[in-house]
XYZ file of C-alpha atoms in Angstrom:
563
model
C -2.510 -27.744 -13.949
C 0.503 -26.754 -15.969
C 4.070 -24.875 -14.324
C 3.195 -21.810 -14.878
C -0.581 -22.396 -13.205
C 0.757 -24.174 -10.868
C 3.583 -21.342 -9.782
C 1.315 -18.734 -9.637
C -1.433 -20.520 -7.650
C 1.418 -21.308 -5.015
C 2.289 -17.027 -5.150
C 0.479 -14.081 -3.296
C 1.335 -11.394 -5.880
C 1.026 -8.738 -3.053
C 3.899 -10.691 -0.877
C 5.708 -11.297 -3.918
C 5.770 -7.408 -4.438
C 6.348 -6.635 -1.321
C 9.885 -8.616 -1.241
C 10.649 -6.120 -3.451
C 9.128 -2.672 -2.336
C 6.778 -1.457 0.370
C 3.181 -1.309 -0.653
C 0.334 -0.423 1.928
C -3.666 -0.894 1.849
C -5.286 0.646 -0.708
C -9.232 -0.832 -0.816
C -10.400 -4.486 -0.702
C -7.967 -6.581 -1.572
C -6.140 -3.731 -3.472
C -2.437 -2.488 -2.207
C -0.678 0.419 -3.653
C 3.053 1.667 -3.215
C 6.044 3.817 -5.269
C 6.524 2.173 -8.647
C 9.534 0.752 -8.922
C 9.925 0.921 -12.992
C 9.551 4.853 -13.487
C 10.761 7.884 -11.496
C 7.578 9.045 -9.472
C 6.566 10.858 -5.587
C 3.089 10.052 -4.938
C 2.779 5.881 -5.719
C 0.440 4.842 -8.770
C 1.104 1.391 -8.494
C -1.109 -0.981 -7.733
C -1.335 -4.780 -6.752
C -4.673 -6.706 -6.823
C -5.085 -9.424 -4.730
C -8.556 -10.986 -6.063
C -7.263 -10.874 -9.553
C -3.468 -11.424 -8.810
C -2.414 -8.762 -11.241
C -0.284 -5.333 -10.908
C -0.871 -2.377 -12.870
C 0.746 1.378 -12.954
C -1.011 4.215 -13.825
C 2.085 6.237 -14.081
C 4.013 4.489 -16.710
C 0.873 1.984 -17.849
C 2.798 -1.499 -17.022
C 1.185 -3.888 -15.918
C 0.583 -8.089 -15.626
C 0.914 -11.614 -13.261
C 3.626 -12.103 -11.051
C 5.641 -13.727 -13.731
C 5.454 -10.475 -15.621
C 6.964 -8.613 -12.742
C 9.720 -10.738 -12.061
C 11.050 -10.759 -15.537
C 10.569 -7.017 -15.435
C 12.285 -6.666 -11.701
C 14.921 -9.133 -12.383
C 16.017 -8.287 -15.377
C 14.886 -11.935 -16.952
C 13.302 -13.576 -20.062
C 10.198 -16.154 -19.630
C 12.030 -18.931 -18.838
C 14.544 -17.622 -16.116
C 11.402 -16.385 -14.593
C 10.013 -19.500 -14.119
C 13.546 -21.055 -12.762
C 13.821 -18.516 -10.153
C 10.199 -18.539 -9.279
C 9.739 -22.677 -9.150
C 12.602 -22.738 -7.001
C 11.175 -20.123 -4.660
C 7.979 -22.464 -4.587
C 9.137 -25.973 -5.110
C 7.381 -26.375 -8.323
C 9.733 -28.839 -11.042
C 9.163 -27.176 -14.061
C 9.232 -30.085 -17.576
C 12.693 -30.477 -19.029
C 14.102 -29.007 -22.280
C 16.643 -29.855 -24.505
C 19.938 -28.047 -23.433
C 20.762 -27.798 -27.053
C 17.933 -24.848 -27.014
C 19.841 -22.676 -24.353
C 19.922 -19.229 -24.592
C 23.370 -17.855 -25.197
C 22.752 -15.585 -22.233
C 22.491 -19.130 -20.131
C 25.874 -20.286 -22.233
C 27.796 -17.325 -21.163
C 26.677 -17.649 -17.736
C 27.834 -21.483 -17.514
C 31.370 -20.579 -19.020
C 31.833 -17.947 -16.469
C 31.285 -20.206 -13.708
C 32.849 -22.924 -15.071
C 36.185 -20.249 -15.064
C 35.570 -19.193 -11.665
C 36.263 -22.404 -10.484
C 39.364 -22.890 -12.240
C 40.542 -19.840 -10.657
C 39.595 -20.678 -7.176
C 41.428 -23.492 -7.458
C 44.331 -22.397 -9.109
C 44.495 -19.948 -6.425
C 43.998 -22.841 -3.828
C 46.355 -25.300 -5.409
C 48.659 -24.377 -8.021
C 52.652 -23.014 -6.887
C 52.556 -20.298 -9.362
C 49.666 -18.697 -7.580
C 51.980 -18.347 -4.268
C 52.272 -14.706 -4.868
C 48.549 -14.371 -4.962
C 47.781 -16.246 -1.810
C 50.741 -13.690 -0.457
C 48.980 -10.566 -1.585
C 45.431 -11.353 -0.466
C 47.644 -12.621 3.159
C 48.849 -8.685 3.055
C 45.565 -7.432 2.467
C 44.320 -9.059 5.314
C 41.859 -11.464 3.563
C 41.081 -14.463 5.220
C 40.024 -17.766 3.511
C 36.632 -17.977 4.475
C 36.251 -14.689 2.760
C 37.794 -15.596 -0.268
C 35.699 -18.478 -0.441
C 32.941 -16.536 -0.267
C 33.673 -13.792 -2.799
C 35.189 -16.662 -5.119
C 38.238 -15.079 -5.208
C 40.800 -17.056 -7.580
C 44.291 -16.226 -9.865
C 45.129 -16.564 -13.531
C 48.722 -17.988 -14.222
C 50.528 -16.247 -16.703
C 49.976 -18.186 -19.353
C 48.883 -17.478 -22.652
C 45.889 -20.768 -22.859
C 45.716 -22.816 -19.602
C 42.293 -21.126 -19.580
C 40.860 -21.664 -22.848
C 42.096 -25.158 -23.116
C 40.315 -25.883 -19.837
C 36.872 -24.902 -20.875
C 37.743 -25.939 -24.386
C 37.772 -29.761 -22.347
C 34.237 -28.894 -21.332
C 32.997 -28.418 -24.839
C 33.631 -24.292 -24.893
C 33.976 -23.046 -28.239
C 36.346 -20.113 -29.541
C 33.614 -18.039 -30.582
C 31.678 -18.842 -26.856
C 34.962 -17.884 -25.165
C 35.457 -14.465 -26.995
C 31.650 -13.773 -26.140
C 31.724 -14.395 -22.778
C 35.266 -12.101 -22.266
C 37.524 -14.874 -21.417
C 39.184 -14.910 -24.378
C 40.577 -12.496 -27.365
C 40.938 -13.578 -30.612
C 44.519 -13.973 -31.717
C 46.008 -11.332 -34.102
C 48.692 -14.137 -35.344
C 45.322 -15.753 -37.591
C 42.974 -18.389 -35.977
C 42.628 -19.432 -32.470
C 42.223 -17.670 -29.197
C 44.245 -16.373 -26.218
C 43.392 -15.962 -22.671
C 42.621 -12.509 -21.666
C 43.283 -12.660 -18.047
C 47.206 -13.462 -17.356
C 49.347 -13.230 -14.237
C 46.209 -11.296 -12.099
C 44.573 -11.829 -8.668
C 40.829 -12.778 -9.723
C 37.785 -10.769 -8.775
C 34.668 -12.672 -10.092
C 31.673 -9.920 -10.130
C 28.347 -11.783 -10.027
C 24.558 -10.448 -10.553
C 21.920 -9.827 -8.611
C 21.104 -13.251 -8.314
C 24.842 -14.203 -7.476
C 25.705 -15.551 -11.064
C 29.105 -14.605 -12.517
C 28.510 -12.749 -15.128
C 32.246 -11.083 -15.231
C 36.261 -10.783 -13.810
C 38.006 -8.010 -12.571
C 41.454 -9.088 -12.792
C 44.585 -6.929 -10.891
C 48.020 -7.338 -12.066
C 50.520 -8.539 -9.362
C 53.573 -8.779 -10.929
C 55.812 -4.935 -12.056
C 55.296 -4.411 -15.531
C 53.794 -1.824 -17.705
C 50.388 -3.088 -17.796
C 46.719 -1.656 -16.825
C 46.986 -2.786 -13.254
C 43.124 -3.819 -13.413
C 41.637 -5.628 -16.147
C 37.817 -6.025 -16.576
C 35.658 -8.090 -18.971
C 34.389 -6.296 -21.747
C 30.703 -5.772 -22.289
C 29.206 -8.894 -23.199
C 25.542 -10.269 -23.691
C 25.523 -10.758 -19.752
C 27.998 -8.186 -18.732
C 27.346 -4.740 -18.539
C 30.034 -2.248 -16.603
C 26.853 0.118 -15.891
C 24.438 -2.290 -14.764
C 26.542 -4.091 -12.319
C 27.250 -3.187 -8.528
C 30.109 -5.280 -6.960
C 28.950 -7.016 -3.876
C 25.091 -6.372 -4.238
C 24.112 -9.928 -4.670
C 25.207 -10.546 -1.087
C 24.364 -6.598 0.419
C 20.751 -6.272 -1.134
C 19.416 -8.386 2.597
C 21.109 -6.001 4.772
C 20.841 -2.901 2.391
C 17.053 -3.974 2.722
C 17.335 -4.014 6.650
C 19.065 -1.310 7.365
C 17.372 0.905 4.952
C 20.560 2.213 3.687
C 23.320 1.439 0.802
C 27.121 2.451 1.508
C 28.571 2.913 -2.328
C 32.472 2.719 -2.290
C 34.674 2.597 -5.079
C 36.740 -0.622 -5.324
C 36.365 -4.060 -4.918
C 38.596 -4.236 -2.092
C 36.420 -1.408 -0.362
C 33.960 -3.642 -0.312
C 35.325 -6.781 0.014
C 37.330 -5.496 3.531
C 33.807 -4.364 4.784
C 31.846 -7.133 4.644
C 35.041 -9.291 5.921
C 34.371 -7.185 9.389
C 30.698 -7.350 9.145
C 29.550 -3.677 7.907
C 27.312 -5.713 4.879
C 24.756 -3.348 3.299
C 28.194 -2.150 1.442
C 28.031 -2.372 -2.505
C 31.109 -0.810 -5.026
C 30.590 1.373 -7.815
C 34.028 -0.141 -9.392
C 36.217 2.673 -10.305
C 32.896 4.263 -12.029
C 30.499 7.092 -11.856
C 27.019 5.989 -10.587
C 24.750 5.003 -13.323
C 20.845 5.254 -14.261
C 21.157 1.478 -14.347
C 22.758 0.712 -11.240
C 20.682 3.599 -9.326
C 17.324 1.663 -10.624
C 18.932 -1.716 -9.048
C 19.772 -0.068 -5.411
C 16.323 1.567 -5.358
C 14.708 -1.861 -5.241
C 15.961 -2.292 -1.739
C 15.984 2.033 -0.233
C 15.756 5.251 -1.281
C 18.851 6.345 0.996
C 22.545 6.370 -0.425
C 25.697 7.260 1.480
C 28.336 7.695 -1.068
C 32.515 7.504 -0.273
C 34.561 9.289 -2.472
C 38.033 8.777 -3.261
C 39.920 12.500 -2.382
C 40.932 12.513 -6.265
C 37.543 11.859 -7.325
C 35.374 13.686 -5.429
C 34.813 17.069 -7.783
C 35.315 15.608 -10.942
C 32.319 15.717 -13.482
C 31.581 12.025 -13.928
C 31.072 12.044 -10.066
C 28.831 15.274 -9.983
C 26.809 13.681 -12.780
C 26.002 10.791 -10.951
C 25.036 12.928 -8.102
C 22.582 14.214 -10.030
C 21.082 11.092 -11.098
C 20.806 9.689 -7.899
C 19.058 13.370 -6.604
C 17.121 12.924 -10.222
C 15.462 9.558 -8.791
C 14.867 11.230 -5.353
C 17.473 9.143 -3.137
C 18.131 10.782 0.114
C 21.755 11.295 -0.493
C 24.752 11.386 1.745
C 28.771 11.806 1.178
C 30.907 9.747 3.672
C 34.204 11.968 4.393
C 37.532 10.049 5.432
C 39.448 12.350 7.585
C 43.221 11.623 6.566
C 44.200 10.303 9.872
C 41.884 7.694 9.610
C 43.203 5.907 6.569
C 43.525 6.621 2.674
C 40.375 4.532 1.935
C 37.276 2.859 3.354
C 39.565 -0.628 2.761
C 42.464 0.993 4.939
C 40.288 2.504 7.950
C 38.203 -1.031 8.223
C 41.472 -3.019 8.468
C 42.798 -0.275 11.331
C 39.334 0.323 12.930
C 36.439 -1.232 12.186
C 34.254 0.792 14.836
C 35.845 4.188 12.981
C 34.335 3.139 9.241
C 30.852 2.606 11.460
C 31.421 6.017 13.223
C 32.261 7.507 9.521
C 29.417 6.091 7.908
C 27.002 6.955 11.066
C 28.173 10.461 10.546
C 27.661 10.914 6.719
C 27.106 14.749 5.586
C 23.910 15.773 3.673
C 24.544 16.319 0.348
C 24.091 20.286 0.650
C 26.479 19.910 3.718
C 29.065 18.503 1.282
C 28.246 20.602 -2.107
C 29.040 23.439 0.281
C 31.903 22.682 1.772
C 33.431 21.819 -1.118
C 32.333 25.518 -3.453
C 34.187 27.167 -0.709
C 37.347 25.322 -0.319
C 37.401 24.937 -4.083
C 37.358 28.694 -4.010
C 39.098 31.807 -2.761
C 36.166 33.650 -0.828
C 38.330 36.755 -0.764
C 37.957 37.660 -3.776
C 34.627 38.923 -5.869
C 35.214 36.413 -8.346
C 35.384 33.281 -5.762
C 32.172 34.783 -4.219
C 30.416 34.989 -7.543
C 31.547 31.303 -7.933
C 30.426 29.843 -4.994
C 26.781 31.802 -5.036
C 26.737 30.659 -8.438
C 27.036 26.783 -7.257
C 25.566 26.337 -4.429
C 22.376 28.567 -5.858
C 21.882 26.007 -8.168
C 21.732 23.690 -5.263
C 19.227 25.276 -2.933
C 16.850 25.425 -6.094
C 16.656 21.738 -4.908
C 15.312 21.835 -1.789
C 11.745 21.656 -1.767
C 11.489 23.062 2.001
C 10.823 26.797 1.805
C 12.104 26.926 5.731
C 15.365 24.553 5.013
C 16.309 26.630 1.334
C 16.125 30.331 3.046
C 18.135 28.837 6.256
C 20.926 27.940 3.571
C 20.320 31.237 1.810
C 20.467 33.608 5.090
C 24.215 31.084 6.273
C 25.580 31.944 2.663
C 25.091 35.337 2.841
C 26.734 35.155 5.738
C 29.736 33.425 4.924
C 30.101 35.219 1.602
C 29.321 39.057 3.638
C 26.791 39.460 0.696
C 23.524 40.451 0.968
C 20.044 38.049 0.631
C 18.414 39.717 -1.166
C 21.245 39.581 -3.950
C 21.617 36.347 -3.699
C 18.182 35.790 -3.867
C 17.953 37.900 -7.099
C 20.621 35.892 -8.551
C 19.433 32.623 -7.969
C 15.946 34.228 -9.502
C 17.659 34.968 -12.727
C 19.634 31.891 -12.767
C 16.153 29.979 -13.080
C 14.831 32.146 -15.605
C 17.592 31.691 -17.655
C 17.394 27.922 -17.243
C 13.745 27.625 -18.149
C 14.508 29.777 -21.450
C 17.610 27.272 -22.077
C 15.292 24.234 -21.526
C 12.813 25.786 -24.175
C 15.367 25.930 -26.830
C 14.995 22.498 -28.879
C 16.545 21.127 -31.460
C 14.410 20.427 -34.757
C 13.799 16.554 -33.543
C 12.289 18.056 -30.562
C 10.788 21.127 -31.258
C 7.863 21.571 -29.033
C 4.035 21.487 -30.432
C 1.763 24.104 -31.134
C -0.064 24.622 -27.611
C -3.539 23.276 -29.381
C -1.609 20.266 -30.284
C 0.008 19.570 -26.619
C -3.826 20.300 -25.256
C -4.754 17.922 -27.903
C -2.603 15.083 -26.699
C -3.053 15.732 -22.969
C -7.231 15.825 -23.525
C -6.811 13.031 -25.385
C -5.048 10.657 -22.483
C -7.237 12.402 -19.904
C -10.045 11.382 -22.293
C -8.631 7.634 -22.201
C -8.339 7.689 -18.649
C -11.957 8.861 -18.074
C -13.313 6.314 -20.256
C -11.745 3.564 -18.242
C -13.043 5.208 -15.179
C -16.334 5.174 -16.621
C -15.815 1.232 -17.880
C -14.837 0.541 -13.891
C -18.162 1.758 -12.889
C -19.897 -0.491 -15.253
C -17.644 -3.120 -14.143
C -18.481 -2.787 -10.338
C -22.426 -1.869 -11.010
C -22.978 -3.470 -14.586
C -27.201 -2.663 -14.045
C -26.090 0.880 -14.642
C -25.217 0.006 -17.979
C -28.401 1.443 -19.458
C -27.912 4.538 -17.604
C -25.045 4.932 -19.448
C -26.217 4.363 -23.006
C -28.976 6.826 -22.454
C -26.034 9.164 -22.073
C -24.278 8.114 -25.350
C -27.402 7.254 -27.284
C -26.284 4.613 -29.906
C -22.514 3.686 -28.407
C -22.103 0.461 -27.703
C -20.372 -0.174 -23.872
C -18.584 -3.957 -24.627
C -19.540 -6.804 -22.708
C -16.371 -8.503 -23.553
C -13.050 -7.266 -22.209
C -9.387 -9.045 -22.311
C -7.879 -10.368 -19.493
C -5.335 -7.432 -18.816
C -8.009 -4.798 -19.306
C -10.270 -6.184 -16.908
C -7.117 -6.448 -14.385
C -6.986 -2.617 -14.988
C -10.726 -2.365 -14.497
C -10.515 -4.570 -11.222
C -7.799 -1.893 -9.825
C -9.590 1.217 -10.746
C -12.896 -0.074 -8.665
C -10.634 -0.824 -6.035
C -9.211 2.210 -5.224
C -11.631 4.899 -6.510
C -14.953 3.479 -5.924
C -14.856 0.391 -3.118
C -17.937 0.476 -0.714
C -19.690 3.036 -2.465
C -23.572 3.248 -3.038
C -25.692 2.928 -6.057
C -26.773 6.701 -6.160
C -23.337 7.699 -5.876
C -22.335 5.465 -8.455
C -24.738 6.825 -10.430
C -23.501 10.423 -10.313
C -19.957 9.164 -11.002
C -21.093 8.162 -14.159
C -23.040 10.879 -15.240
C -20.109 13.039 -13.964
C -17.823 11.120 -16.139
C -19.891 10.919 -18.684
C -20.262 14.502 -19.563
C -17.001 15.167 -19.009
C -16.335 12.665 -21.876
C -18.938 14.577 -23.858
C -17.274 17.798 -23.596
C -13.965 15.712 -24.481
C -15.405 14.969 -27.099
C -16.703 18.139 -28.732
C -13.712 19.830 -27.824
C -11.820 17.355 -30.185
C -14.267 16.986 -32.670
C -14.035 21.200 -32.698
C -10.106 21.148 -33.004
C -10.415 18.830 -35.787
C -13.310 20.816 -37.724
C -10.775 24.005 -37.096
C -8.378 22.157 -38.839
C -10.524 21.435 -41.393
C -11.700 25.132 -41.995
C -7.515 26.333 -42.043
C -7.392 24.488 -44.874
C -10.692 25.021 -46.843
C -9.548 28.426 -46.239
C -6.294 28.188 -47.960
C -8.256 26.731 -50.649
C -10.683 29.455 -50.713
C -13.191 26.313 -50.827
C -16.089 28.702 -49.754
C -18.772 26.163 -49.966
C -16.613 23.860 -47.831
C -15.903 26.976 -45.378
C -19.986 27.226 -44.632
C -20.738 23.630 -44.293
C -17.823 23.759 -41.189
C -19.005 27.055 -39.804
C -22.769 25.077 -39.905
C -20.879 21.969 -38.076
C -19.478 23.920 -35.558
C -22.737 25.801 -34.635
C -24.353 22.367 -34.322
C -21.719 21.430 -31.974
């Protein structure tokens, strides 16, 4: 037995899953659950014990274990297999390090630098002022031990000449952001100088990048990040997450603040599920990561923040992928920030988080002290924000409760408001329909055409299903089709798919029912496909008609009467 066999015979694919999302019963040895690589409400994905296999019918993914770690993680083939053999204590052959992937390479050199700055923070005089500053932000060692925190002396190579002693190269420096090429001619200089360092690590805890913040008074950006590199991307990244996803997991909940130190302070006094965005709006990317481990968000702005676009946007990406959304509010007595009120209170950031608003709650407290309700024009304003918000809400009970307490607030009527927000979403749905050329939408035949034509694909595996749970009714079915030929051979990954549909639509059913799901699905593939063979002989006749081909023009009129 190879690695690879020899991993996934050691692996339940339905626990392996399940480390990741929920999944619940769905037939013999089948379990189904929300996937996790597309935006969906009602779950279409699907793990198969028998065959150890995973497929989605909502995005049509599917595969091994293997597959869906690479996929999960974020990994090629052969981190995979790392992260899975150590899970399982297989020891997977050795390769020649010469064949590394410069991913790996970059990886390396970013550890290897963390450790220089941990201990240049730990032993070198210069970094005094460092160990002072972290002293008067109330870090202790054993948390900067375990965030890695280090400091880069002000020096121009101490860095590079370090790693350049462990066989770094200039160009593998520049790549992995340590480093900036000189503009003097050749060589390299190190881009951290003078700065407290703030390693930020993966999911899986490898450094991947630095945030470094200046300490001494000059005019210089007072944080400094790594630019985007092959293993380094701003938008992909959440500070902390690598040691928050257990807790975010148990508690069911993420806290997103904004800096480093946010999230650092937190953690120091044991409120863990606590991940920071970084000084940026949420992403697509770094949504996709924290629903892995919960659907629920609460969210702490900085005051300055709070209304600006960037944030709203990611608001709307995180309502976009369905998280149930809250906004953490820091009343000013508390403290300035969530790294402040931790420090003073630890039991207040608990209370604060505990008491996290709704996302409504906040949108509308914020349209009315963003505007002057005395006036028509601050009215108009706030109706026409928070409108767009109720829209939202699915709840027919919840949206006209917010309707009826707006009309209230605002002394306006319901009904207008109603009529506006009616409007509004007319106007939207024209807006929506406007596309450019790229995009211009089909000819309504055409869209039927392509949605027939997956349903058509669909029924035909639910017809191959059948034959793969009851194969004798094979002939049944080729009495239906006549001459087609059903195939008796089927890859690997198709017969996975096979093995789920049985699963789930047709587990401890009877022959005779069987039977009339086949003949059911059979003549709805029939009428499938008439329907396209007529849009295709219509086709046909638009253009034997632009011809004025009249002989052509009968023998189609003949086709379609013998259809």
């Amino acid at each position: 037995m190879d690695a690879v066999e020899d991993i996934k015979s050691r692996l339940d694919i339905a626990d392996a899953i399940q480390e990741y999302l929920p999944l619940k019963p769905a037939g013999t040895g089948s379990f189904k659950g929300l996937c996790p690589f597309h935006q969906e409400k009602s779950p279409s994905f699907f793990a198969n014990r028998p065959r150890q296999s995973w497929h989605c019918f909502g995005c049509n993914e599917g595969g091994d274990v293997i597959s869906f770690v690479m996929r999960m993680e974020g990994m090629d083939f052969r981190e995979a297999l790392e992260f899975l053999a150590q899970k399982t204590g297989v020891t997977l052959p050795s390769y020649n390090p010469e064949q590394q992937t410069l991913k790996r390479r970059l990886i390396e050199l970013n550890d290897l630098a963390a450790r220089w700055f941990q201990a240049t923070l730990r032993n070198d005089p210069r970094a005094e002022v460092a160990r002072k500053y972290l002293m008067s932000r109330g870090v202790d060692d054993l948390t900067a031990d375990l965030w890695r925190l280090g400091f880069a002396p002000d020096s121009w190579d101490e860095l590079t000449n370090a790693l350049k002693s462990n066989g770094a190269t200039d160009d593998e420096l520049v790549q992995a952001g340590l480093a900036a090429k000189s503009d003097r001619g050749s060589g390299v200089y190190d881009r951290f100088r003078g700065r407290v360092m703030f390693p930020i690590a993966d999911l899986h805890g490898r450094i991947v990048g630095f945030t470094g913040r200046i300490l001494a008074d000059v005019k210089e950006a007072k944080y400094v990040n790594t630019p985007e590199t092959h293993v380094y991307k701003k938008s992909a990244v959440l500070y902390g997450l690598d040691k928050a996803k257990g807790e975010i997991k148990k508690q069911g909940m993420a806290v997103i603040v904004e800096g480093n130190m946010d999230a650092l302070s937190s953690h120091q006094f044991g409120v863990t599920n606590v991940v920071a965005s970084s000084g940026t709006a949420l992403t697509e990317d770094q949504l996709l990561l924290l629903r892995r481990y919960t659907d629920k968000l609460a969210i702490a702005f900085d005051g300055d923040k709070a209304g600006d676009a960037a944030t709203l946007r990611g608001l709307d990406l995180a309502r976009n992928l369905d998280f149930n959304l809250r906004v953490i509010s820091i009343p000013p007595e508390s403290g300035k920030d969530p790294d402040d009120v931790v420090r003073k209170d630890v039991s207040i950031w608990t209370k604060i988080i505990a008491e996290a608003r709704p996302i409504v709650d906040w949108l509308y407290a914020r349209a009315f002290a963003a505007n002057d309700v005395t006036r028509p024009e601050g009215k108009k304003e706030i109706a026409r924000a928070l409108l767009t918000e109720f829209r939202r809400i699915n709840d027919p009970v919840e949206r006209d409760a917010w309707i009826t307490k707006l009309g209230n607030d605002l002394e306006v009527s319901t009904d207008a408001l109603r009529d506006v927000m009616h409007r509004s979403s007319i106007d939207t749905s024209r807006r929506s329909g406007h596309s450019s050329p790229r995009t211009q939408p089909q000819p309504s035949d055409e869209r039927d055409f392509q949605k027939e034509k997956t349903r058509f694909e669909h029924l035909e595996d639910r017809l191959e299903a059948i034959l793969y749970v009851k194969p004798q009714l094979k002939s049944c079915a080729e009495e239906i089709f006549g001459r087609h030929t059903f195939k008796t051979e089927q890859s690997p990954e198709k017969l996975d798919l096979l093995a789920v549909i049985a699963d789930r639509e047709f587990e401890d059913q009877s022959d005779k029912t069987l039977e009339r799901e086949l003949r059911e699905t059979a003549a709805e593939i029939l009428r499938l496909k008439r329907a396209e063979e007529g849009l295709l002989i219509e086709r046909e006749m638009r253009e034997a008609e632009r011809q004025k081909d009249d002989a052509k023009i009968a023998a189609l009129i003949q086709r379609l009467r013998d259809l």
